[in-house]
CSV table of C-alpha atoms in Angstrom, one decimal:
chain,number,residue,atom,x,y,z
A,22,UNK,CA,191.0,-43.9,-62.4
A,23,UNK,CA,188.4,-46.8,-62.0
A,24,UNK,CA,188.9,-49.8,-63.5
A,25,UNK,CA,186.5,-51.9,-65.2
A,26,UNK,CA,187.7,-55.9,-65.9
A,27,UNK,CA,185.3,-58.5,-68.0
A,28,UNK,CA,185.4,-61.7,-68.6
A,29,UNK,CA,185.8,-62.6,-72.4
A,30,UNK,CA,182.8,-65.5,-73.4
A,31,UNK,CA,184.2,-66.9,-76.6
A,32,UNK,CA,181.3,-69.1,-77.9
A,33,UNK,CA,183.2,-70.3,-80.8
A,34,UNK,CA,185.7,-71.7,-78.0
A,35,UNK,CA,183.4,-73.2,-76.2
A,36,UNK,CA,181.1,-74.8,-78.6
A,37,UNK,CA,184.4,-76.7,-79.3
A,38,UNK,CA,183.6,-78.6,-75.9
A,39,UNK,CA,181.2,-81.7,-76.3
A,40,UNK,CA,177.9,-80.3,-75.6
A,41,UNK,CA,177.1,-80.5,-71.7
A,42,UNK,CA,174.9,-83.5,-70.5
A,43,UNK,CA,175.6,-83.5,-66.5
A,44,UNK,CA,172.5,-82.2,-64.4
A,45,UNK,CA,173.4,-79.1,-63.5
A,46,UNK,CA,174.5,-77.4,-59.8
A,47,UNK,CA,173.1,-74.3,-60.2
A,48,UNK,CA,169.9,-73.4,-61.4
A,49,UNK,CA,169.6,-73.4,-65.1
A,50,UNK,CA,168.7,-70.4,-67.4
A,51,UNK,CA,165.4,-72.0,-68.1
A,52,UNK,CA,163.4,-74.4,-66.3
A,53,UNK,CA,162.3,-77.7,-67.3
A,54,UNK,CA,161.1,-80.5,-65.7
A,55,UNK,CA,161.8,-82.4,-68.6
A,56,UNK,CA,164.6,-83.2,-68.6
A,57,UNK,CA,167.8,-83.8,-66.3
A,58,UNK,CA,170.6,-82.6,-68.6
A,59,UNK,CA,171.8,-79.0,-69.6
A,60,UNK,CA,172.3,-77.7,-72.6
A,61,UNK,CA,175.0,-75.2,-74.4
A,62,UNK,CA,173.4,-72.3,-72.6
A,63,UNK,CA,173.0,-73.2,-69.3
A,64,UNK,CA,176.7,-73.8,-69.9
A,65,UNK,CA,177.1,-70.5,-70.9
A,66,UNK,CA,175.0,-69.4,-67.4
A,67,UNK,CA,177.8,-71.0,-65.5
A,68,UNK,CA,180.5,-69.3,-66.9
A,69,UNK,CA,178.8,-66.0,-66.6
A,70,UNK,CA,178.0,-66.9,-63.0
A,71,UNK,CA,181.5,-67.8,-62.3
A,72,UNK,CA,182.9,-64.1,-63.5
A,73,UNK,CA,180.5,-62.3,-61.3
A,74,UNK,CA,181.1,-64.5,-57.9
A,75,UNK,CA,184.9,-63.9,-58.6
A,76,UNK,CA,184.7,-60.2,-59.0
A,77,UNK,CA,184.1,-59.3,-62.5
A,78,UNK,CA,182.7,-55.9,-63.7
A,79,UNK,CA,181.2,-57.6,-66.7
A,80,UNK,CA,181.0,-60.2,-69.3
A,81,UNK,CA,182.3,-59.7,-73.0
A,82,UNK,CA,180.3,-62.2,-75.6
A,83,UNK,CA,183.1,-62.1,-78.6
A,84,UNK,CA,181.1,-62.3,-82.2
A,85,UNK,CA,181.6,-65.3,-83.9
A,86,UNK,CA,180.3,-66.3,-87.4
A,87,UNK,CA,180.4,-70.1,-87.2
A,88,UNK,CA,178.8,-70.2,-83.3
A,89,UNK,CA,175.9,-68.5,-81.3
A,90,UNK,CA,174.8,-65.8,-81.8
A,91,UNK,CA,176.6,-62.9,-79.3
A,92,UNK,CA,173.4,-61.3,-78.4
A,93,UNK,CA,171.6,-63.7,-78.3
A,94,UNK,CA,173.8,-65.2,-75.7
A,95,UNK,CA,173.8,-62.1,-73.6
A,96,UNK,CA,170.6,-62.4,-73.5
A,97,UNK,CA,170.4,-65.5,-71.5
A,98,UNK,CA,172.7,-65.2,-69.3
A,99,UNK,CA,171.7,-61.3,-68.2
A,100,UNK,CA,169.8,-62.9,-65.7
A,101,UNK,CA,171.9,-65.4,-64.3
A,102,UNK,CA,174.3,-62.9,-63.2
A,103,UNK,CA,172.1,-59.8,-61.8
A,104,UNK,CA,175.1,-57.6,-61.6
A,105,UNK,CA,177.4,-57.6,-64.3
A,106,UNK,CA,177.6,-55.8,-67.5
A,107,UNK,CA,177.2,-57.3,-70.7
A,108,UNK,CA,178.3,-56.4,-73.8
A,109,UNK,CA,177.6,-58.6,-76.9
A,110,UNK,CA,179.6,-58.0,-80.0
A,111,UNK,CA,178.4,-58.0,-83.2
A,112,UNK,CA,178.9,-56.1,-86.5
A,113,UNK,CA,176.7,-53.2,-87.9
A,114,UNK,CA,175.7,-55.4,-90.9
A,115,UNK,CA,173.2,-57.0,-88.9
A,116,UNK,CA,170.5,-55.2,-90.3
A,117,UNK,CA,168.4,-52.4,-89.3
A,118,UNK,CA,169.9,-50.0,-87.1
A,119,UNK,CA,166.6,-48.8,-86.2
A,120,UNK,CA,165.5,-52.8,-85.4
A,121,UNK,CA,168.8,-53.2,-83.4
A,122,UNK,CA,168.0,-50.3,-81.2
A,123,UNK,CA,164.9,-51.8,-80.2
A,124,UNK,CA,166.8,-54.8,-79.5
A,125,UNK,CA,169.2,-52.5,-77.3
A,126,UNK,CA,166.2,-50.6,-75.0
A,127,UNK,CA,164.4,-53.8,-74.7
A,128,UNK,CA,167.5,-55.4,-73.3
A,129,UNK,CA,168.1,-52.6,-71.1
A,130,UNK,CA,164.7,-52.8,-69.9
A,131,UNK,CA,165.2,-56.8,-69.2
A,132,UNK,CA,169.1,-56.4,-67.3
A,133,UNK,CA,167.9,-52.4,-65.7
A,134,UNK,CA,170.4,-50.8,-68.1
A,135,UNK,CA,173.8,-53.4,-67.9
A,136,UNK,CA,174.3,-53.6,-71.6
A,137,UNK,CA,177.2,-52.8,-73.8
A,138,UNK,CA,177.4,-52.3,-77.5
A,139,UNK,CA,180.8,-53.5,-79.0
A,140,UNK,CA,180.5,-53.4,-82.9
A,141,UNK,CA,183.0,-56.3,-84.5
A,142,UNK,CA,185.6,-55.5,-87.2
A,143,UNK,CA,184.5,-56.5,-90.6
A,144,UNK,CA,185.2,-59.7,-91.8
A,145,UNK,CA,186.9,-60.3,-95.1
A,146,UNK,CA,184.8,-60.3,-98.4
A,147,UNK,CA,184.3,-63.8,-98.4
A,148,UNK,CA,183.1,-64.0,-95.3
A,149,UNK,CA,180.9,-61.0,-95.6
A,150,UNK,CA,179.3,-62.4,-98.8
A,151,UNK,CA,178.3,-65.5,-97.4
A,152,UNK,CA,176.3,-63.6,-95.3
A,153,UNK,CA,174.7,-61.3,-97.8
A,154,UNK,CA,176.8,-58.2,-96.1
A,155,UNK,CA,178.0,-56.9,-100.2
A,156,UNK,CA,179.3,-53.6,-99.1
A,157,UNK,CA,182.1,-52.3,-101.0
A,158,UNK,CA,185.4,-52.5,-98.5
A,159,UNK,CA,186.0,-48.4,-98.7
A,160,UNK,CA,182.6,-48.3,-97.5
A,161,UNK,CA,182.5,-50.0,-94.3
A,162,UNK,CA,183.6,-47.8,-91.9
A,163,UNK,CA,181.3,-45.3,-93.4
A,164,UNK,CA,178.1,-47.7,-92.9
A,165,UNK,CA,179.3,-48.4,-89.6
A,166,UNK,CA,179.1,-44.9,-88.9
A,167,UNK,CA,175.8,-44.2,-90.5
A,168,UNK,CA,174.5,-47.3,-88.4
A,169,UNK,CA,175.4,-45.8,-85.0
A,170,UNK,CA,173.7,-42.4,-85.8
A,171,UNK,CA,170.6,-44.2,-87.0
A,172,UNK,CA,170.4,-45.9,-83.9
A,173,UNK,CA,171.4,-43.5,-81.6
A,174,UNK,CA,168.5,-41.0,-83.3
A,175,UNK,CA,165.6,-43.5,-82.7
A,176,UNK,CA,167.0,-43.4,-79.8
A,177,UNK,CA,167.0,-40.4,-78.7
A,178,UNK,CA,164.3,-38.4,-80.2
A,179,UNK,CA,160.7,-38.8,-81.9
A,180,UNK,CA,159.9,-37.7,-84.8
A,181,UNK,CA,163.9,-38.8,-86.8
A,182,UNK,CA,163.8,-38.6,-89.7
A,183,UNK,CA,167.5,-39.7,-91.9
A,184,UNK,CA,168.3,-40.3,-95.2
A,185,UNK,CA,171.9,-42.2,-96.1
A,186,UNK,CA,173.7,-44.0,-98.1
A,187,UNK,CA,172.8,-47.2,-95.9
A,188,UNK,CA,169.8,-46.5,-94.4
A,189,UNK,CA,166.5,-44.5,-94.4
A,190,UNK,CA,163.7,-43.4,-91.6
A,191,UNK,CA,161.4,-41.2,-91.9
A,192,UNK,CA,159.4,-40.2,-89.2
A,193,UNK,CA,160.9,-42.6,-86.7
A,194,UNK,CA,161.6,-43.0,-82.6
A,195,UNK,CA,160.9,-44.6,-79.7
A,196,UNK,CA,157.5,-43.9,-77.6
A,197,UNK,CA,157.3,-44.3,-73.8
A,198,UNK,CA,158.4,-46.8,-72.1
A,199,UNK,CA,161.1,-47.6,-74.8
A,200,UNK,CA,162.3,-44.1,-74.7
A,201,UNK,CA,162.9,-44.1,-71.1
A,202,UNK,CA,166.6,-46.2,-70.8
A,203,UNK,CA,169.8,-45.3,-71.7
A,204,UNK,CA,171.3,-46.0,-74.7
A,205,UNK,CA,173.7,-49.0,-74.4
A,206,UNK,CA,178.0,-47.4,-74.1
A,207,UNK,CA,179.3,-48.0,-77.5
A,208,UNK,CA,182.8,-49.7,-78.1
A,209,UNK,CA,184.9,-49.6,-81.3
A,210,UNK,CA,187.6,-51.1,-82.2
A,211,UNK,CA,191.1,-50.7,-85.1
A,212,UNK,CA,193.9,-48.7,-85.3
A,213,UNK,CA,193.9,-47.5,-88.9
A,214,UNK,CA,193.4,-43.7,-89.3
A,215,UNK,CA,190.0,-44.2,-90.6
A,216,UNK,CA,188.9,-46.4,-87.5
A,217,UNK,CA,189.9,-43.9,-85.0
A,218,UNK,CA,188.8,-41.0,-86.1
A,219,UNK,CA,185.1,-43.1,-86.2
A,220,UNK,CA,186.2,-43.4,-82.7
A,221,UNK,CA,186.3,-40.2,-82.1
A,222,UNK,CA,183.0,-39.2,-83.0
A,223,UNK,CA,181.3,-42.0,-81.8
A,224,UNK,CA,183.0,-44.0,-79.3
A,225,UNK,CA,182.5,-44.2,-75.4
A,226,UNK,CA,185.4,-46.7,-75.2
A,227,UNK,CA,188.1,-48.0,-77.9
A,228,UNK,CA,189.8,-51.2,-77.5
A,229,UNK,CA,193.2,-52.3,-78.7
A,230,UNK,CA,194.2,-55.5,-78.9
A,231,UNK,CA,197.3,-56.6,-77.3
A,232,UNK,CA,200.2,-54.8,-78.3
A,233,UNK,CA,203.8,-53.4,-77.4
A,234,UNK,CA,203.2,-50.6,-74.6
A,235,UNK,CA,205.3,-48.0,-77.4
A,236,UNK,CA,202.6,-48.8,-79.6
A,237,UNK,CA,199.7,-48.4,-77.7
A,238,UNK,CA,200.4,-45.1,-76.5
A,239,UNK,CA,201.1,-43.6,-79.4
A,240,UNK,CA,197.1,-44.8,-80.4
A,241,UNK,CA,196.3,-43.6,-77.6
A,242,UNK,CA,197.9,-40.5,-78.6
A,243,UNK,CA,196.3,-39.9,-81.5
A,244,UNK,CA,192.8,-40.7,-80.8
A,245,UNK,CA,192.9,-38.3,-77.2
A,246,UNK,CA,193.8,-35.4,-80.2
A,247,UNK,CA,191.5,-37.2,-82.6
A,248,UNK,CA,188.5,-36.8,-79.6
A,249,UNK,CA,189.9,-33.0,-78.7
A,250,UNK,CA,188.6,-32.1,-82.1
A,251,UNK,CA,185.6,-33.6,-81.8
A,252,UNK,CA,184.9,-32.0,-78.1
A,253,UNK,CA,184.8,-35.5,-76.7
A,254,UNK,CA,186.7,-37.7,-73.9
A,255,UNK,CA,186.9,-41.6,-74.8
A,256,UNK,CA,187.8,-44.4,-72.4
A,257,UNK,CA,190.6,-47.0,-73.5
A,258,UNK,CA,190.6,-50.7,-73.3
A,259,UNK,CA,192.2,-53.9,-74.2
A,260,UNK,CA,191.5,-57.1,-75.3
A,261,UNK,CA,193.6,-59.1,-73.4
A,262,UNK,CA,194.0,-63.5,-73.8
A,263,UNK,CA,196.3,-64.4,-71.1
A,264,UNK,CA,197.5,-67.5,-69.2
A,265,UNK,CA,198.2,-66.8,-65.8
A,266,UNK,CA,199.3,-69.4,-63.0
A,267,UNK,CA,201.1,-69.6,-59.9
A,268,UNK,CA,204.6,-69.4,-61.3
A,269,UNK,CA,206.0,-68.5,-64.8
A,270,UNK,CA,207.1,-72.0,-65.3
A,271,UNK,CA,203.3,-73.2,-65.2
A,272,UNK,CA,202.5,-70.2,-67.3
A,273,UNK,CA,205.0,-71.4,-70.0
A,274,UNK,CA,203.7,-74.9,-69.9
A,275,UNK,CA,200.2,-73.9,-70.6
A,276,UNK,CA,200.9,-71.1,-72.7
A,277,UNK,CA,199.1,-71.0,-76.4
A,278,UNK,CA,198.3,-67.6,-77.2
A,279,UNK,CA,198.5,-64.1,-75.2
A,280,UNK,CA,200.0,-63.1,-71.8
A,281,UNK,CA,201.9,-65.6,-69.9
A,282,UNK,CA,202.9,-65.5,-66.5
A,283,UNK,CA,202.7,-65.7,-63.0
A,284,UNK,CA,199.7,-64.0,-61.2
A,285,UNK,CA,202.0,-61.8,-59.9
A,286,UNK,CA,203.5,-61.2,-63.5
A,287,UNK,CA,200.4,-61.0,-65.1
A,288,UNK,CA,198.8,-58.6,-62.5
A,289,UNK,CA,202.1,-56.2,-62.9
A,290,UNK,CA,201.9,-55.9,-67.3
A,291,UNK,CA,198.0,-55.0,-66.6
A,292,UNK,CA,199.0,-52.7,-64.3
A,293,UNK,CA,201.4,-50.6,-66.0
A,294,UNK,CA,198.3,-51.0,-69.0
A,295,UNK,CA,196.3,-48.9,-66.9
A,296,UNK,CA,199.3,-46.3,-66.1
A,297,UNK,CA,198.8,-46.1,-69.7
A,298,UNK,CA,195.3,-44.7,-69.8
A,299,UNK,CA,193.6,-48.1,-70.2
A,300,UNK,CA,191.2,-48.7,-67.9
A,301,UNK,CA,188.3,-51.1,-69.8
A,302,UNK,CA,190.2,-54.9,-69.6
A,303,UNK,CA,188.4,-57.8,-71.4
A,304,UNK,CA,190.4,-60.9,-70.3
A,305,UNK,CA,190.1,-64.2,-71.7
A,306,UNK,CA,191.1,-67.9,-71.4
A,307,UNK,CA,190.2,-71.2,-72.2
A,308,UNK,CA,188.2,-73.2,-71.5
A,309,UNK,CA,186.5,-70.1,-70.0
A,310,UNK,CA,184.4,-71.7,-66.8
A,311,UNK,CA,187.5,-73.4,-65.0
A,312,UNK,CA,189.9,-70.0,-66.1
A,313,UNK,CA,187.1,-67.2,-65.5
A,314,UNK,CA,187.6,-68.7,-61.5
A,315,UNK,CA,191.0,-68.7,-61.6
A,316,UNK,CA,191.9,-65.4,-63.4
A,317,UNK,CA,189.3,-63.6,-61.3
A,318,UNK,CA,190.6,-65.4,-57.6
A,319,UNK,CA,193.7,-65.5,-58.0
A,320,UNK,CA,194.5,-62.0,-60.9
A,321,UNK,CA,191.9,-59.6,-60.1
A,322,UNK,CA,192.7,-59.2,-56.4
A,323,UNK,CA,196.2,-58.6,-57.1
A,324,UNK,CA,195.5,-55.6,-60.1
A,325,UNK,CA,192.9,-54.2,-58.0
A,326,UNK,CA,195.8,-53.6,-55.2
A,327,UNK,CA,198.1,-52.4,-57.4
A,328,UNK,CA,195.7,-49.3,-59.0
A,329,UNK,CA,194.2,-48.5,-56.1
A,330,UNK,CA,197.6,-46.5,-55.0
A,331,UNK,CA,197.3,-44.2,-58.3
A,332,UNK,CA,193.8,-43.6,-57.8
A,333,UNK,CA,193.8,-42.6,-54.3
A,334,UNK,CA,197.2,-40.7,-55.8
């Protein structure tokens, strides 16, 4: 099994740092001759720079409502790190499905087909009202749904035509060269029956969040019969905060929230993760620049070793 590890960039995390004013030692996102000082993105940039030179697969931009915007953010960075994946989350009440897969094939056109689709649980009502999302709660999963097979019909044929509870096209598609990418590897996310069953229509990969290993299996139980039914094969992941250092001690000391432990400890509970069927891991710590180089020098190497056994097995 071949495993895929991301760096989580939590912009609500990091906006909580004073805004960065140092000239910068790499090259920025954007030029300007301007100025000398950086700005919030440039500090992003560094942070996805500093997950692909430690071995990364890809970078994961966690939605936020009170900080940048996720895909926004992926945008920008895309370039600064050539070879990772990026996968911006956001919910489906951003508007349009059709709009938002333009979005998606322009991006894939910009980053050659490296980006990632991870739709965000709904918020709660409030926070849904306050911006102007006023879908009903039992009806959330269901636009959700209707979002994806808008999107993924412009997508992939011209003329589609769809007329929903949410949205309507008629007559709609992408021409050439839009029509020409791939369309962006969708991940879900919940563990009520309702949200993985959507998985199993629609999902390429479903994350859990961290959880007992008893628990996760039995998900992963369920949605593998959930997918048989629907003629399909999903990928698993996790969203995992950790705080890993070089002995437990230190972990314990700086632990907050998530994994603690030791390299060697953390490397072995990710491990027996992917013994599980998980093989998608979206880690994060803060503050993410100085962590993204430590998980991915001093974590990665050792998980990587410990897979590559049952793989070759």
């Amino acid at each position: 099994m071949t495993i895929r590890i991301y760096w989580q960039l939590d912009v609500a995390a990091e906006n909580g740092r004073s805004e960065p004013t140092e000239r910068p030692r790499y090259q920025p996102v954007i030029r300007d001759i301007r100025t000398a000082s950086i700005n919030r993105y440039d500090y992003y940039a560094q942070i996805a720079r500093a997950a692909a030179l430690t071995g990364f697969d890809g970078l994961f931009v966690a939605h936020r409502t009170d900080a940048d915007d996720s895909q926004i953010v992926a945008a920008a960075v895309a370039r600064s790190a050539p070879r990772l994946t990026i996968i911006p989350e956001f919910p489906a009440s951003v508007g349009s499905a059709v709009y938002a897969a333009k979005q998606a094939v322009s991006f894939q056109r910009l980053a050659h087909e490296r980006l990632g689709w991870a739709i965000a649980p709904d918020a709660d009502a409030a926070t849904r009202a306050r911006g102007a999302d006023l879908v009903a709660e039992d009806d959330l999963i269901a636009r959700t749904e209707e979002f994806l097979i808008v999107a993924r019909g412009v997508h992939g044929e011209r003329p589609f035509s769809h007329k929903g509870r949410f949205f309507e096209v008629e007559g709609g598609g992408f021409e050439a060269p839009l029509n020409r990418v791939a369309f962006p590897k969708v991940f879900l996310r919940g563990t009520s029956e309702e949200a993985l069953a959507l998985s199993a229509r629609h999902a390429d990969v479903h994350l859990f969040d961290d959880a007992p290993i008893d628990e996760l299996r039995g998900h992963i139980e369920a949605l593998d019969r959930l997918a048989l039914k629907e003629g399909r094969n999903l990928d698993y992941g996790i969203l995992q905060p950790l705080v890993a250092r070089e002995t437990g001690e230190e972990a314990s000391e700086a632990h907050e929230r998530g994994l603690a432990g030791s390299y060697d400890e953390i490397a072995d509970r990710l491990a027996e993760l992917a013994a599980l069927g998980i093989n998608h891991f979206i880690l994060g710590a803060e503050p993410g620049f100085e962590e993204a180089y430590r998980i991915g020098q001093f974590v990665l190497p050792r998980l990587r070793a410990r897979v590559a056994p049952a793989r070759a097995a």
